[in-house]
XYZ file of C-alpha atoms in Angstrom:
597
model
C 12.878 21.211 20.285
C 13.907 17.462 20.617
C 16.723 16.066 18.093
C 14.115 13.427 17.077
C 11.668 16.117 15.767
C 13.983 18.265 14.613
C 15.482 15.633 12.420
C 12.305 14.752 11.091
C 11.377 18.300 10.426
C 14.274 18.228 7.750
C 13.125 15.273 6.483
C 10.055 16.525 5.791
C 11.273 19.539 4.160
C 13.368 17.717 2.261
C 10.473 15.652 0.762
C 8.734 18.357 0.001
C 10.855 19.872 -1.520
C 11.408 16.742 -3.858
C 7.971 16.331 -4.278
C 6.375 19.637 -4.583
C 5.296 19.819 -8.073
C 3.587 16.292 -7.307
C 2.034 17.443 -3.666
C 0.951 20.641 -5.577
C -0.830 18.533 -8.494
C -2.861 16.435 -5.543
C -3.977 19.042 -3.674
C -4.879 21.505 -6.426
C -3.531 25.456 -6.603
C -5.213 26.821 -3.301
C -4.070 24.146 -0.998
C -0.933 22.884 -3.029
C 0.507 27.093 -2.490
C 0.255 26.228 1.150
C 3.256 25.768 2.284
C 2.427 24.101 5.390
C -0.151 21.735 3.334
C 2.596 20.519 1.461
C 4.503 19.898 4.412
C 2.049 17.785 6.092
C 1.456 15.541 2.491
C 4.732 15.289 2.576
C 5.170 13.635 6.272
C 1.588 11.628 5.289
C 3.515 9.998 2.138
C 6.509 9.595 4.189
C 4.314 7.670 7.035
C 2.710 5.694 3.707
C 6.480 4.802 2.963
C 7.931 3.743 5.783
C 5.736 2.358 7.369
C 3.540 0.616 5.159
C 6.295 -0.381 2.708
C 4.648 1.751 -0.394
C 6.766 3.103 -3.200
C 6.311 6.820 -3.712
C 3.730 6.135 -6.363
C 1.531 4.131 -4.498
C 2.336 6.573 -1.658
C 0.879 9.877 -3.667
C -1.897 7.770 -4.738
C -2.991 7.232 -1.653
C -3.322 10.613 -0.496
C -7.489 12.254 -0.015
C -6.235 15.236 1.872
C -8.699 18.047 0.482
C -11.666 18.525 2.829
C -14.499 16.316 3.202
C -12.216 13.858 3.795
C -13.361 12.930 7.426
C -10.190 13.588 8.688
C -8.634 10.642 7.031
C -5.498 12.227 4.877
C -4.607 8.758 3.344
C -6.287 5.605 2.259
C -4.682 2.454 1.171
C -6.107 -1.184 0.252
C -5.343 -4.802 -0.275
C -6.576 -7.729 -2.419
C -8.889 -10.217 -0.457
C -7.600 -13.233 0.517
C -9.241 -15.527 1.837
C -12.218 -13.519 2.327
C -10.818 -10.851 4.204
C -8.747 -7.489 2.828
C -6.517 -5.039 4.726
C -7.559 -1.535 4.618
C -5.400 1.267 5.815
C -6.576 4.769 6.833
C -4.159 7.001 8.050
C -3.747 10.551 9.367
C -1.639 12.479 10.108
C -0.879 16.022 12.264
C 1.793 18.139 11.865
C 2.444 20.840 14.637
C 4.805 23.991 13.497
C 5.976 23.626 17.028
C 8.570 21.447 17.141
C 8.963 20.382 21.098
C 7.453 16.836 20.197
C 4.993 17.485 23.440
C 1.166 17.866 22.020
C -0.125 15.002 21.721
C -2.349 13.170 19.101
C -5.553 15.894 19.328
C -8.795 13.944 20.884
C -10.707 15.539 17.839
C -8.233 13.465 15.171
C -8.873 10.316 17.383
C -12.646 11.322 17.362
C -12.517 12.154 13.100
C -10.574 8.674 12.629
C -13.713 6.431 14.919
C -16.322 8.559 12.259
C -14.257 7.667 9.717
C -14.393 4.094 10.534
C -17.966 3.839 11.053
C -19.091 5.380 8.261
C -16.636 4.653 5.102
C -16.910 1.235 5.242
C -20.590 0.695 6.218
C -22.056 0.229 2.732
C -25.276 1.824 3.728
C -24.152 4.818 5.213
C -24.927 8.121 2.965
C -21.609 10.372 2.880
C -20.091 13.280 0.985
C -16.544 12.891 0.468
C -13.752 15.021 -1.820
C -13.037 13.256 -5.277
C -9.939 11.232 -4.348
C -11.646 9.801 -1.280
C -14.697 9.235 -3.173
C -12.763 7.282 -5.902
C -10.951 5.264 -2.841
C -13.864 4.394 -0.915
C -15.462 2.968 -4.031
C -13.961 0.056 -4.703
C -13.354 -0.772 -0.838
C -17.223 -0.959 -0.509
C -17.273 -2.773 -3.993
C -15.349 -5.535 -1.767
C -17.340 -5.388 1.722
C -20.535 -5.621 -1.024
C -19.447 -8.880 -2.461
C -18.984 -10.192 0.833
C -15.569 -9.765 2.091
C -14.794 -8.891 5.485
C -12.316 -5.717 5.855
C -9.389 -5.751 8.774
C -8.639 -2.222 9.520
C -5.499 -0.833 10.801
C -6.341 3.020 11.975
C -2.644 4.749 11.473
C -2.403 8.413 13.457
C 0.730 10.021 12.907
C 2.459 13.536 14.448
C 5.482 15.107 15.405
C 4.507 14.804 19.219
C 3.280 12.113 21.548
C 0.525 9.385 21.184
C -3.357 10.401 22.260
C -3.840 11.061 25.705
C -5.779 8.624 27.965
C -9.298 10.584 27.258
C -9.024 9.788 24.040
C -7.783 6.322 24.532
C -11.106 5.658 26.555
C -12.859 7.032 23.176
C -11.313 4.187 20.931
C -12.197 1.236 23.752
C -15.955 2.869 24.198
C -16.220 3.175 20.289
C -16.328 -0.387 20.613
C -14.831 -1.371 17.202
C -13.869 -4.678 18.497
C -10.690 -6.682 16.821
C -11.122 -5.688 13.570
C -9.909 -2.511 13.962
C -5.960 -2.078 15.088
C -4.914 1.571 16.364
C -1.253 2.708 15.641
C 0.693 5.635 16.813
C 3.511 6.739 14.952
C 5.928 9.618 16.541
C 8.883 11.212 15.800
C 10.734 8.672 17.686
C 9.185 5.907 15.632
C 9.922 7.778 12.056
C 13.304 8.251 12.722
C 13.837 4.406 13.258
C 12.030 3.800 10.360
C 14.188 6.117 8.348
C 17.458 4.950 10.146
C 19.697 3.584 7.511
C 20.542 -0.309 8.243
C 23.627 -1.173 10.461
C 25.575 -3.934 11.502
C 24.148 -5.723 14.474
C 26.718 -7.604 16.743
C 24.513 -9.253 19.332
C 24.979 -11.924 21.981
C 22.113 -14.276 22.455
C 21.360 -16.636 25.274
C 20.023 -20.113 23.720
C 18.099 -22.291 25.490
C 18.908 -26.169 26.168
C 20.292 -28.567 23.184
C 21.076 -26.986 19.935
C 22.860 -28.615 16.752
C 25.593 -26.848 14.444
C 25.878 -28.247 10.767
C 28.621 -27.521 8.088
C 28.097 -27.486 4.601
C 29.215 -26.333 1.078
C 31.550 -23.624 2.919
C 28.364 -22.258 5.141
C 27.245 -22.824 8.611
C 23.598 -23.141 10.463
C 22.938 -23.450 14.049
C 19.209 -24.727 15.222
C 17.844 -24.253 18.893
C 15.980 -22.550 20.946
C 15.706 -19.137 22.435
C 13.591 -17.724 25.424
C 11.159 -14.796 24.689
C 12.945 -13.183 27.578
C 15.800 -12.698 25.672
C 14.168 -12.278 22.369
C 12.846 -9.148 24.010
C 15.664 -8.071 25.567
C 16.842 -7.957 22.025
C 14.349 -6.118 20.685
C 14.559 -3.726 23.374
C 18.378 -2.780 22.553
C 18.022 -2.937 18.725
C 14.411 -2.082 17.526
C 13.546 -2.195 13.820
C 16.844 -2.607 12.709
C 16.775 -6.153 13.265
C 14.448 -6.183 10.121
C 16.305 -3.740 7.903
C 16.528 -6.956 5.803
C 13.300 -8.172 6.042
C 11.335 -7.766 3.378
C 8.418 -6.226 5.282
C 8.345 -4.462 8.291
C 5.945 -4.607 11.358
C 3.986 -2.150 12.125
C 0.476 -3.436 12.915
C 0.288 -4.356 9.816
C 0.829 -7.885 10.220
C -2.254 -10.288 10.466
C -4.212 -9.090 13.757
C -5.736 -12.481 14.616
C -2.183 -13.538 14.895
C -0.969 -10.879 16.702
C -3.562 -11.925 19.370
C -3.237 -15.418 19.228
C 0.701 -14.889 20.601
C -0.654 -12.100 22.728
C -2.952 -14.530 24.247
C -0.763 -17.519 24.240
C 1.878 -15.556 25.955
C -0.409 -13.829 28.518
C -1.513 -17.678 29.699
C 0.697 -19.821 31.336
C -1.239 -22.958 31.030
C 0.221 -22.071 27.309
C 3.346 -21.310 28.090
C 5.087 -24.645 26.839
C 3.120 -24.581 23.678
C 4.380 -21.731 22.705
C 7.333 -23.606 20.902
C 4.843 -25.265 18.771
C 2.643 -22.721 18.332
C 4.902 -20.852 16.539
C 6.910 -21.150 13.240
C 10.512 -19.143 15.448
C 12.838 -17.431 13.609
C 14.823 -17.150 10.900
C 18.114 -15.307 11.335
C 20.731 -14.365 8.640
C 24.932 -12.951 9.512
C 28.316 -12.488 8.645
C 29.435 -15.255 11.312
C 28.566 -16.893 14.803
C 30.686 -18.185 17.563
C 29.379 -20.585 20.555
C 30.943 -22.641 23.224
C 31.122 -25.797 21.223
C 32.134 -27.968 24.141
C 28.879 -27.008 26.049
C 26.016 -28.707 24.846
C 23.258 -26.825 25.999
C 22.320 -23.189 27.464
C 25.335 -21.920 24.872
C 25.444 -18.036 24.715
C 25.636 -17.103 20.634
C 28.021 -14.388 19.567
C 26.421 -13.334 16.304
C 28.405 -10.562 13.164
C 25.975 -8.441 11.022
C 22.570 -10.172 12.762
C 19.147 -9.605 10.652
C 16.343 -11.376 11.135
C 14.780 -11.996 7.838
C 11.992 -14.332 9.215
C 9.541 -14.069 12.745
C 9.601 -9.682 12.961
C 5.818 -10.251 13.330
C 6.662 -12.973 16.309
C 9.875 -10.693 17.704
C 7.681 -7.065 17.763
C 4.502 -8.821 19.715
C 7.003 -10.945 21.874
C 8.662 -7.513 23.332
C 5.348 -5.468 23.058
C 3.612 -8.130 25.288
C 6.203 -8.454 27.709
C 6.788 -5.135 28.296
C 3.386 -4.889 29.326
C 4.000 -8.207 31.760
C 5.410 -8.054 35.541
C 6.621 -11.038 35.368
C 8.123 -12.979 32.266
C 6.493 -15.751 30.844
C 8.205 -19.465 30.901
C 8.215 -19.808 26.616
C 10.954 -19.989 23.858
C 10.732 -19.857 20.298
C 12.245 -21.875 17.270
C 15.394 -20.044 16.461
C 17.806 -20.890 13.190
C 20.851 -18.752 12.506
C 22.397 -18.947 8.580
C 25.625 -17.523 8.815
C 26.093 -16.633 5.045
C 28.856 -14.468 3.450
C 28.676 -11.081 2.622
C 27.831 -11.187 -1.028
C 25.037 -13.994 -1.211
C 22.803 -12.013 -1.874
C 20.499 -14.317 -4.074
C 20.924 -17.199 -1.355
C 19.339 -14.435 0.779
C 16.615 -13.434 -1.348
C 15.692 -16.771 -1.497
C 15.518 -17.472 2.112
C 13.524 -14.446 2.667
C 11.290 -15.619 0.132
C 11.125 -19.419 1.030
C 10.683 -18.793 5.184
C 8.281 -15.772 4.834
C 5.773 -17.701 1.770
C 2.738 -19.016 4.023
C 2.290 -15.047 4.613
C 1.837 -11.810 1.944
C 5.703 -10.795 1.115
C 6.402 -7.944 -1.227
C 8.406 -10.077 -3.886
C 9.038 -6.961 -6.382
C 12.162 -6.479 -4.492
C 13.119 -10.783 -4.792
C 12.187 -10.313 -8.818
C 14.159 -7.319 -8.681
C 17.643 -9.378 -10.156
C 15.739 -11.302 -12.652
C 17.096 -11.602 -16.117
C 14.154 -10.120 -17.725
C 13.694 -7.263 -15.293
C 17.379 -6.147 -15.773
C 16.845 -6.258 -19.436
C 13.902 -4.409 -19.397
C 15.514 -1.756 -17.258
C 18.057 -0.750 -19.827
C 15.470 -1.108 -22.577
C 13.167 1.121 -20.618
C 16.210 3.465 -20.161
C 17.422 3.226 -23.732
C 13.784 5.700 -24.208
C 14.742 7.855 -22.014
C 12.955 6.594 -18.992
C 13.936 5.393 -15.565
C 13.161 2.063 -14.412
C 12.911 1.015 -10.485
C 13.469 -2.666 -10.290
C 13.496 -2.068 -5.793
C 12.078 0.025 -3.402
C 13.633 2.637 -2.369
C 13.176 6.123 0.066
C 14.715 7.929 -2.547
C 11.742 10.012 -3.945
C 10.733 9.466 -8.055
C 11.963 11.618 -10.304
C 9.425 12.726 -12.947
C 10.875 10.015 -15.938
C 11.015 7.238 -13.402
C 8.488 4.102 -12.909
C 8.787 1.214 -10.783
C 8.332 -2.032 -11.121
C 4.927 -2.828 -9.516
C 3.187 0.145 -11.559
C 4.817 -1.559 -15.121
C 3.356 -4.550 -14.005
C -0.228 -3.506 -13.150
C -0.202 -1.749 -16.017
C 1.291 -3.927 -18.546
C -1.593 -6.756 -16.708
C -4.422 -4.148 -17.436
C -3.044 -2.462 -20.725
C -1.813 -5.898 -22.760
C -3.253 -8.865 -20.812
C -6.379 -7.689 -20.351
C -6.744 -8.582 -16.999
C -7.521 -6.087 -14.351
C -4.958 -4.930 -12.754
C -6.035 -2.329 -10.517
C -7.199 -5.470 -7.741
C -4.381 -7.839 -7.736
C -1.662 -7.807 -5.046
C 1.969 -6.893 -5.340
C 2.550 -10.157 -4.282
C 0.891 -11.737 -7.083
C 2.315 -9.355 -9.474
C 5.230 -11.190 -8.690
C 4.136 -14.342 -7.879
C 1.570 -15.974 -9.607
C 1.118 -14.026 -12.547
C 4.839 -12.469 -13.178
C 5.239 -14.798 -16.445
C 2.058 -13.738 -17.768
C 3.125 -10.147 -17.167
C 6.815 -9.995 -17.949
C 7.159 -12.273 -20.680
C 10.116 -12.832 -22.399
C 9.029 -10.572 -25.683
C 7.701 -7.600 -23.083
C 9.923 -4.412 -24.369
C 10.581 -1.603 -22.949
C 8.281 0.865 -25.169
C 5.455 -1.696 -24.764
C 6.016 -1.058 -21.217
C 6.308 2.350 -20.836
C 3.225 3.061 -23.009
C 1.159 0.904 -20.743
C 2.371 2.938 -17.758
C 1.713 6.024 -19.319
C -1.692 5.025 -20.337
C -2.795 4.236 -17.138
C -1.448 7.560 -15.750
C -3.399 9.737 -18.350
C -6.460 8.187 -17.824
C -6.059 8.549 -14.010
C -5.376 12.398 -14.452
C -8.319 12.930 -17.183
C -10.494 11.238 -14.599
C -9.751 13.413 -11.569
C -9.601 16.598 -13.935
C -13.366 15.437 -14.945
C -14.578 15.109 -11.164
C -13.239 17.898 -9.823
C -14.681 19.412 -13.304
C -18.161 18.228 -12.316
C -17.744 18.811 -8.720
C -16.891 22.368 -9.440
C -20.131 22.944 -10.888
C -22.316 21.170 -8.343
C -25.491 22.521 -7.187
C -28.963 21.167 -5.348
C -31.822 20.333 -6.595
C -34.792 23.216 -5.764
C -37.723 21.697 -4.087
C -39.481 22.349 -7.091
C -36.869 19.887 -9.045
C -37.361 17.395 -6.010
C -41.088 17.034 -6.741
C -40.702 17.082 -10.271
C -40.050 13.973 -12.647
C -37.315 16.210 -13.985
C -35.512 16.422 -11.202
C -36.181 12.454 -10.094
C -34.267 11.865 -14.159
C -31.313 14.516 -13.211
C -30.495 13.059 -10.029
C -30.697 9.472 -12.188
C -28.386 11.102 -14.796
C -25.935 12.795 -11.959
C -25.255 9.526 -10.015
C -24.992 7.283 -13.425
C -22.575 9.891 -15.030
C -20.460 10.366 -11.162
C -20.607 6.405 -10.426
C -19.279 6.020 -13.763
C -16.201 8.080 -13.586
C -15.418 6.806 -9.878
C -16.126 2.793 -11.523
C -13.726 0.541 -10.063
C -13.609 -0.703 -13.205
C -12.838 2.745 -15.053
C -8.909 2.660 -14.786
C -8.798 -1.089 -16.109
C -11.344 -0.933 -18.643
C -10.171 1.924 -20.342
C -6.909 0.723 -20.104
C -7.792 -2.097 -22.618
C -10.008 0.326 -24.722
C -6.970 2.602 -24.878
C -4.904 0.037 -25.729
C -6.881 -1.109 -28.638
C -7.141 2.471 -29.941
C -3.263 2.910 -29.605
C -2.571 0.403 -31.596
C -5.744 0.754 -34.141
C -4.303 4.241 -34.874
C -0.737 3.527 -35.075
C -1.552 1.100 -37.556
C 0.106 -1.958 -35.981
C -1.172 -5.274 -36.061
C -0.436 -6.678 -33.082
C 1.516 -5.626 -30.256
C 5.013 -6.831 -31.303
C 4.890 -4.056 -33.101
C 5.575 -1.293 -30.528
C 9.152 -1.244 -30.250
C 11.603 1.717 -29.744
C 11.181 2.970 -33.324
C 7.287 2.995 -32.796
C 7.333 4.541 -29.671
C 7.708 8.376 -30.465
C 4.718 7.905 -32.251
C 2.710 6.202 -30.116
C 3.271 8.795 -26.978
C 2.498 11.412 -29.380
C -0.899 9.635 -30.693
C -1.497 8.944 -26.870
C -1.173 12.352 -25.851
C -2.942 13.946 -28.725
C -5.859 12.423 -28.439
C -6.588 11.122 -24.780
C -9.538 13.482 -24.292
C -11.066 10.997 -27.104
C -10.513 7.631 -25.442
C -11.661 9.116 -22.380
C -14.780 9.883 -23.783
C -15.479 6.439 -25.692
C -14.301 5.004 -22.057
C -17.539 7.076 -20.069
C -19.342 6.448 -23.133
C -19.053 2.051 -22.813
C -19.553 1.923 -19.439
C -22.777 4.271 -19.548
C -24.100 2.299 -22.165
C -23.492 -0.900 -20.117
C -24.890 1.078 -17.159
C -28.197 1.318 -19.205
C -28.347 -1.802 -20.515
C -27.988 -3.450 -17.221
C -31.244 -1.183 -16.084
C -32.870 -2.275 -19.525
C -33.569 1.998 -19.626
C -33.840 3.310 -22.967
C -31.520 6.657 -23.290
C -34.646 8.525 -24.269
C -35.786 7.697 -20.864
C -32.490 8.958 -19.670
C -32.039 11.979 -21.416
C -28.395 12.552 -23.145
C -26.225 12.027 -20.407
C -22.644 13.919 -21.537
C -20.985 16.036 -19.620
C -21.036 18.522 -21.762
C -24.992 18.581 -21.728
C -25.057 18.196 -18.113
C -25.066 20.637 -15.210
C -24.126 18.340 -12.251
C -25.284 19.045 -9.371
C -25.494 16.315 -6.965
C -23.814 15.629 -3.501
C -22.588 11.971 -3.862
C -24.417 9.160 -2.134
C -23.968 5.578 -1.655
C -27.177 4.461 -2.553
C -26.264 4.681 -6.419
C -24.755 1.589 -7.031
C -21.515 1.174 -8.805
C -21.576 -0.780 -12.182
C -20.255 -4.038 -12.275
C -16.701 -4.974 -12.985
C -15.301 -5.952 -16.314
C -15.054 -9.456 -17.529
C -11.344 -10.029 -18.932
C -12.556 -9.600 -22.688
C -13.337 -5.968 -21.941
C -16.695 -6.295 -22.535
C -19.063 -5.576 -19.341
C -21.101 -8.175 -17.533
């Protein structure tokens, strides 16, 4: 047993055995009273985490470990920009032995390149378990419309990476660029997981720098070679970026990552490389340098974090290590030496130096005025509120920031919030969302909303699924089987709509407030808010049903199909029966008024 996989082992169990009711709910009773299921969600979330960034939320959400899943145990998506979206599939293996020597099985490696292939070709046919289903969805939705997907294939274990058999399967699979491959081991969790720690560091600079003084701080600019940049790297790993508000883990933009690969790897290139790229951006306690030496100065640096260029610093020492012979090229380097409790000067550098690329800014909004106030009105209900990310696992009355504001955008604003970034969240659209007059009950509602529509959904699936049957080659040739199958993938599509979560969200919004008798939103407040939970959870099996019922109706209005034609479609009139396939196409998103297109 190796001390790296024997400390993760404990982690593990100790996730679990915070999140077990949670695991248990995802994975239903058979596999959720698995022990060693739960273990393995447990280390998939914690891979989701820590490596992605992802709150525990977004982390359970992610999760399509069931069967029919293609070997893919986790799924995770970003907005387009651009054009082009970031999907994440991950999986994960977890051995009971714990001597860290198996590595990545050649079947996973084989599961993940299906996986690939076939999830995100539109016009493949597949059968899938709910929660991928509902995943997969919208992700085609996007590669539909026209946007290109970068995929970052994530295969985590307790052991070593995939042997060189099944490295030759990945380079014959011939996926090309847009597909990254990352191993994660025990060696690699464990860094992830290692709390931050003060860095004292010497580096070498290269030639002329310049030292300025002002309003009590210091900076230094120069330059430093990617020699010693990976030198760095080498000694200290991650923990360099424990500040950063992102970490790299292949997750960065690919085409960048290859464009410094590339640059790096030429040495006609080699003295572009200073211009190529934007350097980096270093934050401390204090440095000291040879001030009467004007050039090729070694740097003493206090409590080093690099809060700007981990994408640069984690391809500079991957690529190198790879080289014989180091490459002739430096790098931009500026060192802030700021005191200890600046934090909000920090913040603000992170957010200023690291803007021309996605940033999670939840944690920069996390001090703001109205999200401390809405924290203790939030708690004042009897609710947690998580203004920053954290590894510490949610507690059942907790919600973070990021699902307030997608809800609150999808609940109140009427906007749809289940395809806008975490960076925009924060960014662009934070004063539309957290507006001066948001309270904590309005808040809270919209959060809880948006989680009981989620749950009726999946309880209605797996509902429908349970009762699935083929059609007999008698129904195949008949008309009446030609309208069920009709019926089956209107009434399925429906409940795994992109749109679903969002437009019902503004339906159940409506209805909240209808019911409570309010007329407008101001007022929900604390002394409406008992009531509104309990109208909420009395009758969400309604709203539900008006929600299926408006987007069937738009469903049939779009095929100009008369519901004679299409027989009565509830699901209580129904027995489903069909394997889901991708040639029944999804309806079309909501416009912003609610109403469909």
């Amino acid at each position: 047993m190796t001390l790296t996989a024997q400390i993760l082992d404990q982690r593990i169990r100790h996730a679990e055995e915070v999140m077990r009711g949670r695991l248990t709910a995802v994975l239903g009773p058979k596999a959720g009273g698995d022990e060693h299921r739960r273990l393995s969600a447990a280390f998939t979330v914690m891979v989701m985490k820590t490596a992605l960034g992802l709150d525990d939320s977004d982390a359970i959400d992610a999760l399509v470990d069931g069967g029919d899943d293609f070997g893919v145990d986790a799924v995770h998506w970003t907005a387009p920009r651009g054009g082009v979206f970031k999907v994440m599939l991950v999986q994960t293996k977890l051995k009971k032995r714990l001597d860290a020597e198996s590595h990545f099985e050649e079947g996973g490696v084989r599961g993940m390149i299906d996986a690939v292939r076939t999830l995100l070709d539109v016009n493949a046919d597949f059968t899938g378990n709910p929660r991928l289903l509902t995943k997969i969805a919208p992700i085609r939705a996007l590669v539909g419309q026209g946007n290109i997907p970068q995929v970052t294939a994530v295969l985590a274990n307790n052991g070593r990476r995939w042997t060189a058999a099944a490295q030759k399967r990945i380079d014959n699979a011939r996926l090309g660029d847009q597909v990254d491959w990352v191993h994660v081991g025990p060696d690699r969790m464990i860094e992830l997981l290692r709390p931050q720690a003060s860095i004292d560091a010497t580096l070498q600079l290269t030639g002329k720098y310049m030292v300025e003084e002002f309003d009590f701080r210091r900076a230094l600019i120069g330059r430093v070679a990617v020699g010693e940049l990976a030198r760095l790297f080498a000694e200290h790993g991650d923990q360099l970026l424990e500040r950063n508000v992102r970490r790299f883990l292949g997750m960065g933009d690919s085409r960048i990552n290859q464009g410094i690969a590339a640059t790096l790897k030429d040495p006609a290139e080699h003295a572009n490389f200073y211009f190529y790229n934007n350097g980096l951006t270093v934050i401390c306690r204090k440095f000291r340098h040879h001030g009467l030496q004007d050039r090729d100065t070694p740097v003493q640096v206090e409590g080093m974090q690099i809060v700007n260029g981990g994408q640069t610093s984690q391809v500079v020492a991957r690529v190198l290590a790879e080289m014989p012979e180091k490459p002739d090229a430096s790098v931009l380097l500026r060192i802030y030496e700021l005191e200890d409790d600046a934090a909000q000067v920090v913040n603000n550098i992170t957010y200023a130096t690291n803007s021309q690329n996605p940033v999670v800014l939840s944690d920069l909004k996390a001090n703001d005025p109205i999200q401390i106030r809405l924290e203790q009105s939030i708690e004042a209900l009897g609710y947690k509120y998580r203004r920053k990310r954290s590894e510490k696992p949610l507690e059942d009355n907790e919600i973070t920031s990021a699902e307030v504001a997608r809800s609150v955008l999808s609940v109140w604003r009427r906007r749809d919030g289940t395809k806008v970034e975490e960076q925009d969240l924060f960014g662009s659209l934070y004063t539309t969302i957290f507006t001066p007059d948001l309270n904590g009950a309005q808040a809270v509602m919209a959060v809880l909303i948006c989680r009981g529509l989620n749950a009726e959904q999946d309880r209605r699936i797996n509902q429908a699924k349970s009762q699935s049957r083929e059609l007999t080659e008698t129904e195949k040739d008949d008309n009446v089987g030609v309208i069920y199958r009709r019926i089956m993938n209107t009434f399925m599509w429906n409940l795994y709509n992109p749109s679903y979560e969002y437009f019902g969200a503004q339906i159940s919004g409506e209805i909240l407030l209808n019911r409570m008798g309010a007329e407008d939103l101001a007022e929900l407040n604390h002394h409406a808010f008992a009531q509104a939970r309990q109208i909420l959870s009395d009758h969400l099996v309604e709203i539900a049903d008006e929600v299926l019922k408006r987007l069937k109706e738009s469903h049939l209005r779009r095929e100009k199909t008369s519901l004679a034609d299409w027989l009565d479609a509830s699901p209580e009139k129904l027995q489903p029966g069909l394997r889901l396939n991708s040639s029944a196409s999804a309806p079309k998103s909501s416009t912003d008024d609610g109403a469909s297109e």
